[in-house]
Coordinates of C-alpha atoms and ligand atoms in Angstrom, one line a residue:
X1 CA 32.2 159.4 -68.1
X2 CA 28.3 157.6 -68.1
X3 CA 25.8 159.4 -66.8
X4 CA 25.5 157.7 -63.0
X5 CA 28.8 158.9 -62.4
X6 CA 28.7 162.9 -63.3
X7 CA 25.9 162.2 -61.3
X8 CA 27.9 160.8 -58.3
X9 CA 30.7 163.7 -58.6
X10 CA 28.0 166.3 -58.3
X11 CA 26.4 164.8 -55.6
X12 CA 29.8 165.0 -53.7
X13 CA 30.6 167.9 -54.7
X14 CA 31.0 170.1 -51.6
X15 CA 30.4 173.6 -53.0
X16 CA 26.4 172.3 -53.4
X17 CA 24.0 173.8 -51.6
X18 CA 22.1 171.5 -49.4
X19 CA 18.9 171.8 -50.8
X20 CA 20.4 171.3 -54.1
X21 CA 22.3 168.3 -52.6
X22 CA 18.9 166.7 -51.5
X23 CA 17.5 167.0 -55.3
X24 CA 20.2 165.4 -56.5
X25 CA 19.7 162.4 -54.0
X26 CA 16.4 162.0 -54.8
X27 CA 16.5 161.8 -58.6
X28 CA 19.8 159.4 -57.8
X29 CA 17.4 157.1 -55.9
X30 CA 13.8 157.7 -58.1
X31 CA 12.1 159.8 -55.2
X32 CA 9.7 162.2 -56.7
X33 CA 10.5 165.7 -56.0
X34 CA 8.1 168.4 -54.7
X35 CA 6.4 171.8 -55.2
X36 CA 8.9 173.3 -53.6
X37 CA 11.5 172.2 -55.1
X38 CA 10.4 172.7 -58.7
X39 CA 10.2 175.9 -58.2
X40 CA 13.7 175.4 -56.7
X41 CA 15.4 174.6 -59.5
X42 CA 13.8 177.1 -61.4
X43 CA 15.2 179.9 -59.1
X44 CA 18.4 178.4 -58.3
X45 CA 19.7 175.5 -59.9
X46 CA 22.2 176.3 -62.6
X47 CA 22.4 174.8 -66.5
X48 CA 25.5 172.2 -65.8
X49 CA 23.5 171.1 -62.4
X50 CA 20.1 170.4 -64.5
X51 CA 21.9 168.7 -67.3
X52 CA 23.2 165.8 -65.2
X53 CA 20.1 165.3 -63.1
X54 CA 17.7 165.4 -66.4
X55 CA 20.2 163.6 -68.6
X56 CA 20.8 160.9 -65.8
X57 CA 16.8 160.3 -66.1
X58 CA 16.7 160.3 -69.6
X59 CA 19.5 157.7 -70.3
X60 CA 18.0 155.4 -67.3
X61 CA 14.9 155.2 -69.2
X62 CA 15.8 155.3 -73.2
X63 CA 20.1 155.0 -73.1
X64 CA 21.2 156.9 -76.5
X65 CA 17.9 156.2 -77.8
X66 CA 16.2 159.3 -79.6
X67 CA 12.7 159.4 -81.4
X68 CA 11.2 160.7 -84.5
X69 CA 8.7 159.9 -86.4
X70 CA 7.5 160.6 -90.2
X71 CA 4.3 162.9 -90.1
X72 CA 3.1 165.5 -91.7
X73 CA 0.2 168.5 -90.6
X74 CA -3.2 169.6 -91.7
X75 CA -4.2 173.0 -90.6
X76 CA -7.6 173.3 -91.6
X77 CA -8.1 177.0 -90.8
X78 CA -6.0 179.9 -89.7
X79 CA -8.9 181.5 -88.9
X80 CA -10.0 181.5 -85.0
X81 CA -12.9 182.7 -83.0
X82 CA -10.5 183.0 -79.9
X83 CA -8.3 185.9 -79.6
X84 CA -5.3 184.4 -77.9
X85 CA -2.8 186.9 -77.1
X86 CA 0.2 184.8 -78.0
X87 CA -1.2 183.1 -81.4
X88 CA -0.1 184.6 -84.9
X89 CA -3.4 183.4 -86.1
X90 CA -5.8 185.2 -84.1
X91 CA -4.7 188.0 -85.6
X92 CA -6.1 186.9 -89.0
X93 CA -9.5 187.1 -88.3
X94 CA -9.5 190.7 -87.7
X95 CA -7.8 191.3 -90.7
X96 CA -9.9 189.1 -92.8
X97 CA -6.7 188.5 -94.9
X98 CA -4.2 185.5 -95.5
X99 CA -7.0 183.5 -93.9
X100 CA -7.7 179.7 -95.7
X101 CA -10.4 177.4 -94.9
X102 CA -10.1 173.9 -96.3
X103 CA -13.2 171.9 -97.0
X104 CA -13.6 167.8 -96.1
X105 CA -11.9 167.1 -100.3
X106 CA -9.1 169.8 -99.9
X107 CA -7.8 167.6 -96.4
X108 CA -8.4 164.3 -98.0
X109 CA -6.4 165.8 -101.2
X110 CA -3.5 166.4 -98.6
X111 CA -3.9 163.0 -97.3
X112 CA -3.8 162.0 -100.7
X113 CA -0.7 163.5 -102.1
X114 CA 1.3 161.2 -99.3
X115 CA -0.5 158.2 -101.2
X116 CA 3.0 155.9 -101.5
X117 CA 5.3 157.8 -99.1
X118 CA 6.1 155.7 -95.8
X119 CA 4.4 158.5 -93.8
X120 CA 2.8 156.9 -90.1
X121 CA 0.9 160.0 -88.8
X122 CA -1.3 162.9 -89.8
X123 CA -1.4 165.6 -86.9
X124 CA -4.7 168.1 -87.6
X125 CA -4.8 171.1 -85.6
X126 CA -5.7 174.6 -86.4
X127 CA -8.6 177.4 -85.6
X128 CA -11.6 176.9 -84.0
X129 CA -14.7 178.1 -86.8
X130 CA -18.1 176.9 -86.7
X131 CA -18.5 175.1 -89.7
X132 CA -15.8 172.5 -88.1
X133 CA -18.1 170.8 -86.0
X134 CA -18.5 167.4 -84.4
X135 CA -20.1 165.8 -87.4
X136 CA -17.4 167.6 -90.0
X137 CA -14.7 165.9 -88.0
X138 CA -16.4 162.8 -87.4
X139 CA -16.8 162.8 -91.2
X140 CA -13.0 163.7 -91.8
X141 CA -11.2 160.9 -89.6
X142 CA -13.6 158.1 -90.8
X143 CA -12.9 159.4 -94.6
X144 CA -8.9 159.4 -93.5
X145 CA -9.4 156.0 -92.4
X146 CA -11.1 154.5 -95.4
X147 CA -8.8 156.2 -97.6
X148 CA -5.3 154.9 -95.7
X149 CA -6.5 152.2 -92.7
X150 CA -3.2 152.6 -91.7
X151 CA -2.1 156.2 -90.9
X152 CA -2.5 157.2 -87.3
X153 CA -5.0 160.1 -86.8
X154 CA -3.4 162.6 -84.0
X155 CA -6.0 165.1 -83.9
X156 CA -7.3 168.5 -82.0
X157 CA -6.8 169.6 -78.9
X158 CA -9.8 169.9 -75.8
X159 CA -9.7 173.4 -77.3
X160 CA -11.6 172.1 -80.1
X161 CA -13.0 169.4 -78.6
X162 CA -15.1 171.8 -75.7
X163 CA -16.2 174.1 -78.5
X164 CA -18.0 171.1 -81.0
X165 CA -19.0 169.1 -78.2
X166 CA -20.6 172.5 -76.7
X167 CA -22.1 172.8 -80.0
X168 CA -23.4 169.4 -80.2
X169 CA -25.2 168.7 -76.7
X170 CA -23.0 166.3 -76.0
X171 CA -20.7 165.8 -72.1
X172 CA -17.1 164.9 -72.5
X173 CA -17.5 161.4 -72.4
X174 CA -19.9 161.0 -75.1
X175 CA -17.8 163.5 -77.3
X176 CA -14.8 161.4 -76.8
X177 CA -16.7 158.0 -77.5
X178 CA -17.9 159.3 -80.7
X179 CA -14.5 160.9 -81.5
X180 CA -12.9 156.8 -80.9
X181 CA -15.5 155.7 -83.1
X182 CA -15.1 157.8 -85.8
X183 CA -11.5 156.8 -85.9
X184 CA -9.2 159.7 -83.6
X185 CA -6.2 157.5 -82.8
X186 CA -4.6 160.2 -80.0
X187 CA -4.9 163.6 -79.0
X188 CA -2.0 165.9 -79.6
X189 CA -0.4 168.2 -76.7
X190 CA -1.9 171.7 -78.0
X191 CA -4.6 174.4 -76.3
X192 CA -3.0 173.7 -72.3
X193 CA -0.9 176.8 -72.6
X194 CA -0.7 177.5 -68.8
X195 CA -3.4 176.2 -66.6
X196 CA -3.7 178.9 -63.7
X197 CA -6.6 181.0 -64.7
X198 CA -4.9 184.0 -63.4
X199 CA -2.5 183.7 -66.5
X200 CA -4.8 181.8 -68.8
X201 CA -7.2 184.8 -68.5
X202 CA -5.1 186.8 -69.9
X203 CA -3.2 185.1 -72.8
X204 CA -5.9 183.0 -73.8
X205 CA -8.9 183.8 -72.7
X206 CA -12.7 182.4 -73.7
X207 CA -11.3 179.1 -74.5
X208 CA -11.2 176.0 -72.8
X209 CA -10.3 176.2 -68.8
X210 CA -7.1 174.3 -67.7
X211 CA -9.5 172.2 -65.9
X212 CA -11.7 171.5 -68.8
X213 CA -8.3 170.6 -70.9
X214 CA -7.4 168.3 -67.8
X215 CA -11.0 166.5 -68.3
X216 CA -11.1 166.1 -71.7
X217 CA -7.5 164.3 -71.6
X218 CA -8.9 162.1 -69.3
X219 CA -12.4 160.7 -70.6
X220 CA -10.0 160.0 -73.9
X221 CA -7.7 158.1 -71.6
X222 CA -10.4 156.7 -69.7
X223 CA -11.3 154.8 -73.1
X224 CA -7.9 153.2 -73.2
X225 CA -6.3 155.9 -75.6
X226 CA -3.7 158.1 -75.5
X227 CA -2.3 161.4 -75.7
X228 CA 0.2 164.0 -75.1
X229 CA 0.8 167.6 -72.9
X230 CA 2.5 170.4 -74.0
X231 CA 3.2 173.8 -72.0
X232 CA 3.4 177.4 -73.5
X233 CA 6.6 179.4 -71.3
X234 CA 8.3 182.2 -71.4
X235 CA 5.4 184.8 -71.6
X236 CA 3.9 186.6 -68.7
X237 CA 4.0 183.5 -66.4
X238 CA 6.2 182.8 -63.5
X239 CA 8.0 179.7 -61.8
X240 CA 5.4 179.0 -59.6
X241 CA 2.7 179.0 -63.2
X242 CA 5.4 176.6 -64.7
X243 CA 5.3 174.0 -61.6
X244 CA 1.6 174.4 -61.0
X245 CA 1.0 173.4 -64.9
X246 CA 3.5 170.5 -64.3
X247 CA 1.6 169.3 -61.2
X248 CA -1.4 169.0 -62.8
X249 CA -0.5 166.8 -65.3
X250 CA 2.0 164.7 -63.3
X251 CA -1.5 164.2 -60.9
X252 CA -3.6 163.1 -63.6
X253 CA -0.9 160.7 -65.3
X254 CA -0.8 158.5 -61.9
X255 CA -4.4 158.4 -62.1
X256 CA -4.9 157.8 -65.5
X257 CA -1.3 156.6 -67.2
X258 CA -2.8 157.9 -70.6
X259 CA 0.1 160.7 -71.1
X260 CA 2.8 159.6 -73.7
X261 CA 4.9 162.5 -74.3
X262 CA 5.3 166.0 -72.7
X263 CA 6.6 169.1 -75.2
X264 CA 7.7 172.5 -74.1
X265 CA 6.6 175.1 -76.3
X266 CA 8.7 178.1 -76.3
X267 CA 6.9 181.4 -76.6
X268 CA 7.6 183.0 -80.2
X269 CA 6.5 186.8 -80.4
X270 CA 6.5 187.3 -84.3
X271 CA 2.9 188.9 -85.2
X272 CA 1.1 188.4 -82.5
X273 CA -0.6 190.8 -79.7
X274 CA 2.5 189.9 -77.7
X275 CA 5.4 191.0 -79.3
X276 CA 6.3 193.2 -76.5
X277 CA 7.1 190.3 -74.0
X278 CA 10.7 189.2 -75.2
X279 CA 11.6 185.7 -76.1
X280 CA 13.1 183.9 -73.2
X281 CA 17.2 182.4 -73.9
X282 CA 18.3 179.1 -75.4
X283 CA 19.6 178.7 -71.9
X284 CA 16.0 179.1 -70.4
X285 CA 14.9 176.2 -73.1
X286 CA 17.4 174.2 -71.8
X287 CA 16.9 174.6 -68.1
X288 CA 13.1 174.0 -69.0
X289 CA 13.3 171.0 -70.9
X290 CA 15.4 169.9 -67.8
X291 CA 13.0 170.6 -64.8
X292 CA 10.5 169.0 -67.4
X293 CA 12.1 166.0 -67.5
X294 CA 13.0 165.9 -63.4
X295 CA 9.2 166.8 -62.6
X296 CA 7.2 164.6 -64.7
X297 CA 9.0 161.4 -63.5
X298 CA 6.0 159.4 -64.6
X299 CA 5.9 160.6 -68.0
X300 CA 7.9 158.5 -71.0
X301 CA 8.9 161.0 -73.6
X302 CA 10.4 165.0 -72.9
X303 CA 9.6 166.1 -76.9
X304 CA 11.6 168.7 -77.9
X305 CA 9.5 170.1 -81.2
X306 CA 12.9 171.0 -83.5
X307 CA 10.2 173.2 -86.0
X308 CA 9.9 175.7 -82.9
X309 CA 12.9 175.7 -81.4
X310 CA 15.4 175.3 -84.5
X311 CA 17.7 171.7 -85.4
X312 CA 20.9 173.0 -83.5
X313 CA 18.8 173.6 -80.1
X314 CA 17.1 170.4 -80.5
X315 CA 20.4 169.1 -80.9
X316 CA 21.3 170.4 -77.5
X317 CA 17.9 169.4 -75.9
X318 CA 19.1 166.0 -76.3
X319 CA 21.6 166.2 -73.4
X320 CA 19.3 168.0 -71.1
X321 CA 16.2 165.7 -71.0
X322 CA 14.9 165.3 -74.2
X323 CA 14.2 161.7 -75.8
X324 CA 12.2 162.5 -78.7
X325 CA 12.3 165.8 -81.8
X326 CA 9.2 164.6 -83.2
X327 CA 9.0 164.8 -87.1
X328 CA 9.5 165.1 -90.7
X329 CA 7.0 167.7 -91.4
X330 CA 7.1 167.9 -94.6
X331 CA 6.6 172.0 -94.2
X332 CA 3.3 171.6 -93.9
X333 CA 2.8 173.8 -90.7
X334 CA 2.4 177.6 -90.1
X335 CA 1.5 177.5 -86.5
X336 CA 5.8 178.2 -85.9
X337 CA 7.0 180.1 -89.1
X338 CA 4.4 182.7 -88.6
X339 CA 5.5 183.5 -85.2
X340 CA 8.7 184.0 -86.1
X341 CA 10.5 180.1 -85.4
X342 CA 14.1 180.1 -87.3
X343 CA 12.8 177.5 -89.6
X344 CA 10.3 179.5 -92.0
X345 CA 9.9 176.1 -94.4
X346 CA 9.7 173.1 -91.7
X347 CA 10.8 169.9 -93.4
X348 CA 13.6 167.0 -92.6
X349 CA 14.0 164.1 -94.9
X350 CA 14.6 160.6 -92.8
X351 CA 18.2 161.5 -93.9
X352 CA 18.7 164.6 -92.3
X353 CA 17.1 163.2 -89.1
X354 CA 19.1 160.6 -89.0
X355 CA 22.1 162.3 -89.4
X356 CA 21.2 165.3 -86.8
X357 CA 20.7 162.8 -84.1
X358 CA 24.0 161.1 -84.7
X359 CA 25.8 163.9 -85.3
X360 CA 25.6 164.4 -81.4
X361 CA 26.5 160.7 -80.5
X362 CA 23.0 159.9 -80.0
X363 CA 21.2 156.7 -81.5
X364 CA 18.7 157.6 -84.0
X365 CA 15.2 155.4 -83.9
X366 CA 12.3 155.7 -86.2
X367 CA 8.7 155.3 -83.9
X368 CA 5.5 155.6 -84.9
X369 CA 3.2 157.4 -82.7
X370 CA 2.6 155.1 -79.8
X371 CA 6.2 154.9 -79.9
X372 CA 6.5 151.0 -81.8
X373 CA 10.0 151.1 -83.4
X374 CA 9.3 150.9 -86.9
X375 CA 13.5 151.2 -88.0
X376 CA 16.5 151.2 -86.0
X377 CA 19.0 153.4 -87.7
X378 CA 21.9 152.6 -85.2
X379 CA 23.9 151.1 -87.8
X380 CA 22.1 151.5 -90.6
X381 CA 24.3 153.7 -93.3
X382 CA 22.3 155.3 -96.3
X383 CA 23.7 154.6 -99.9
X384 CA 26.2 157.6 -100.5
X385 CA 24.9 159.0 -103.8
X386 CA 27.3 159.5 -106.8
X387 CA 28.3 163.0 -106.9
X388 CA 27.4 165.4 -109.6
X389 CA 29.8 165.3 -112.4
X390 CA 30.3 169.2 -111.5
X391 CA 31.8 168.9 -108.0
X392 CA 35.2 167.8 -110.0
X393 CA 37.9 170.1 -109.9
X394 CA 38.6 171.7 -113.0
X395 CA 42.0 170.5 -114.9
X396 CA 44.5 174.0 -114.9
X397 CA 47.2 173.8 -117.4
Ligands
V47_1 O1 -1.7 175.1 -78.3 C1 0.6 178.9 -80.7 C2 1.2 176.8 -79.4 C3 0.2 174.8 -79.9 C4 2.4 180.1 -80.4 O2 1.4 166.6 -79.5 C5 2.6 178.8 -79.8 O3 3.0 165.9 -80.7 C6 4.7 179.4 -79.2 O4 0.4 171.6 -79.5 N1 4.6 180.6 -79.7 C7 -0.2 173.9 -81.0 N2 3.8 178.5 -79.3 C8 1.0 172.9 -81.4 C9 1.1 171.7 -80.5 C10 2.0 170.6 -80.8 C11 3.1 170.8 -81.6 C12 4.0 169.8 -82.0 C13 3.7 168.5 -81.5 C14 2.6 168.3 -80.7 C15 2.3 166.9 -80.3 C16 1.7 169.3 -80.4 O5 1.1 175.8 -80.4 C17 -0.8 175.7 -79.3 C18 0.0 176.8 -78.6 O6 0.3 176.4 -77.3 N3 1.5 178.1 -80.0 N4 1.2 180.1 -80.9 C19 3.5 181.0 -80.3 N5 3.4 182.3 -80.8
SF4_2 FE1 -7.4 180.0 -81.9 FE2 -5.7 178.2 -81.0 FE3 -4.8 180.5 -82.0 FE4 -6.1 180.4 -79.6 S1 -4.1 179.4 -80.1 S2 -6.5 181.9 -81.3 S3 -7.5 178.8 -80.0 S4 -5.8 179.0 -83.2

């Protein structure tokens, strides 16, 4: 049964409540939906209800399609002069211990060692430490550049942004101009956490508002470039946070059309000053990712980010609004493994990909990170390799 009609059967099914009824009508017939009824959903609306509405949306717009991409990270500290409560780095610094800080030649050297390999994107993000400021990372992309013309630089967050520009006297727009020049590509999703100051107060205080975030997103976009959102749940934030956060950017993407992609980030609590809150359920992921994808109905891509959230949710995600898992990796992220994500060594070959997505019935396409298919894998079958001459049975006499 296609999506349209589960939808159709749910809309006539008479044990709906009206309200829920109405949200179903209006994603049927593209109506946006409100406030209200984001928050809505979040009280009421049940897993199997969310999974038709978000996975109606998702194959209107993409069909079986589902995104990846072949990237790798550089982390260039894990050392932060913020003290956010949820972050297994922050922790570090106090500790003075496990901490690395890699110079200009140690990132280009990791840039280097892909020399050869059909990567398409280096993502940098990290800590916030003086010594990275606007002219180090200035210095850094135009370096990456020269070195490989044709590797797409995704690259801090406004977190890091607000800090160096701070630093360097310069407004937003400036920043961003010289950032463009320098040869930034697009901005990742990280540093929005939750934008209502009553909550960002608290987990991550000091650090850029959710307005500043906001700002810095759109002078970048204002220059033609593009970026993406994320949002950190399940913490100490409620509905209401969750829909407030997803208002925001929905209101900035129809004035500005710069978003690409929006990725949940699940709350991990491994060694961090938060291990006390408890880890919301796989079902909570799922209902998320759903809302997600019903709210933001001017947004392209619902990521779901499968080093956080482990390959056999991802999996799931895919039904339930999700278009896009994001990468290879390469395990060359901490961010995840050091608070306490399933997958302790991040890294998928093309292969494993590949055969995750259709494993599920889904239709597996390579992008790169402006979402330009670079390989259809559809049909495409890789070579089955010649077993090891040890896999044969042994002859018993
Ligand atoms: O801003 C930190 C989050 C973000 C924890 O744009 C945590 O394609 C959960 O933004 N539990 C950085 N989350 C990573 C990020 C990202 C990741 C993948 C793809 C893209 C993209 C962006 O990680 C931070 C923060 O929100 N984070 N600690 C934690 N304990
Ligand atoms: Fe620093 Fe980012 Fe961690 Fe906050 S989340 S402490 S800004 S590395």
């Amino acid at each position: 049964m296609n999506a349209a009609t589960k939808l159709e059967l749910l809309i006539g099914d008479s044990s709906l409540s009206t309200e829920l009824k109405l949200i179903a009508e209006k994603v049927k017939s593209n109506q946006r939906i409100s406030f209200d009824e984001g928050v809505l959903l979040y009280e009421k609306a049940e897993l199997g209800y969310l999974g038709v509405l978000a996975n109606y949306i998702r194959e209107k717009r993409h069909g079986d399609k589902t995104y990846f991409n072949r990237n790798f990270h550089i982390e260039p500290t894990n050392l932060c002069i913020y003290d956010c409560k949820f972050c297994s780095y922050s922790v570090l610094i106090k500790e003075k211990s496990q901490g690395w800080e890699y110079t200009m030649e140690q990132m280009l050297d990791i840039v280097k060692n892909y020399d050869g390999q059909p990567v398409t994107e280096v993502h940098i993000v990290g800590g916030v430490l003086p010594q990275y400021d606007l002219k180090f990372y200035s210095e850094l992309f135009t370096a990456i550049h020269k070195h490989r013309p044709d590797l797409h630089v995704k690259a801090l967050t406004p977190v890091e942004y607000h800090y160096i520009f701070k630093k360097a006297k310069v407004d937003y727009a400036t920043g961003m101009k010289l950032m463009k020049e320098a040869g930034l590509d697009s901005i990742p999703g990280g540093g929005a956490e939750i934008f209502a100051p009553e909550i960002r107060e608290i987990i991550a205080k000091d650090k850029c508002t959710g307005e500043e975030w906001l700002q810095i997103h759109e002078e970048w976009h204002k220059l033609g470039m593009r970026s993406n959102a994320t949002m950190l749940y399940g913490h100490i934030e409620k509905f209401e946070h969750r829909i407030d956060h997803l208002e925001q950017l929905r209101a900035l993407q129809d004035k500005t059309g710069g978003f690409q992609t929006f990725i949940p980030l699940k709350f991990r609590n491994q060694d961090n000053q938060m291990s006390h809150v408890p880890e919301v359920s796989v079902i909570e992921d799922l209902r998320n990712y759903a809302i997600s994808r019903i709210y933001l109905d001017n947004f392209d891509h619902i990521k779901a980010y499968w080093a956080m959230i482990s390959r056999s949710t991802a999996q799931l995600s895919l039904n339930f609004g999700v278009d896009d898992i994001d990468g290879t990796l390469d395990d060359t992220t901490k961010i995840y493994s050091m608070a306490g994500a399933e997958e302790q060594h991040p890294a998928m070959s093309t292969q494993e990909l590949v055969e995750l997505i259709k494993n599920i019935g889904r239709h597996p396409v390579e992008r790169d990170t402006l979402y330009n298919v670079i390989t259809d894998y559809k049909d495409f079958e890789f070579p089955v390799e010649e077993k090891p001459k040890y896999y044969q049975l042994p002859v018993i006499n």
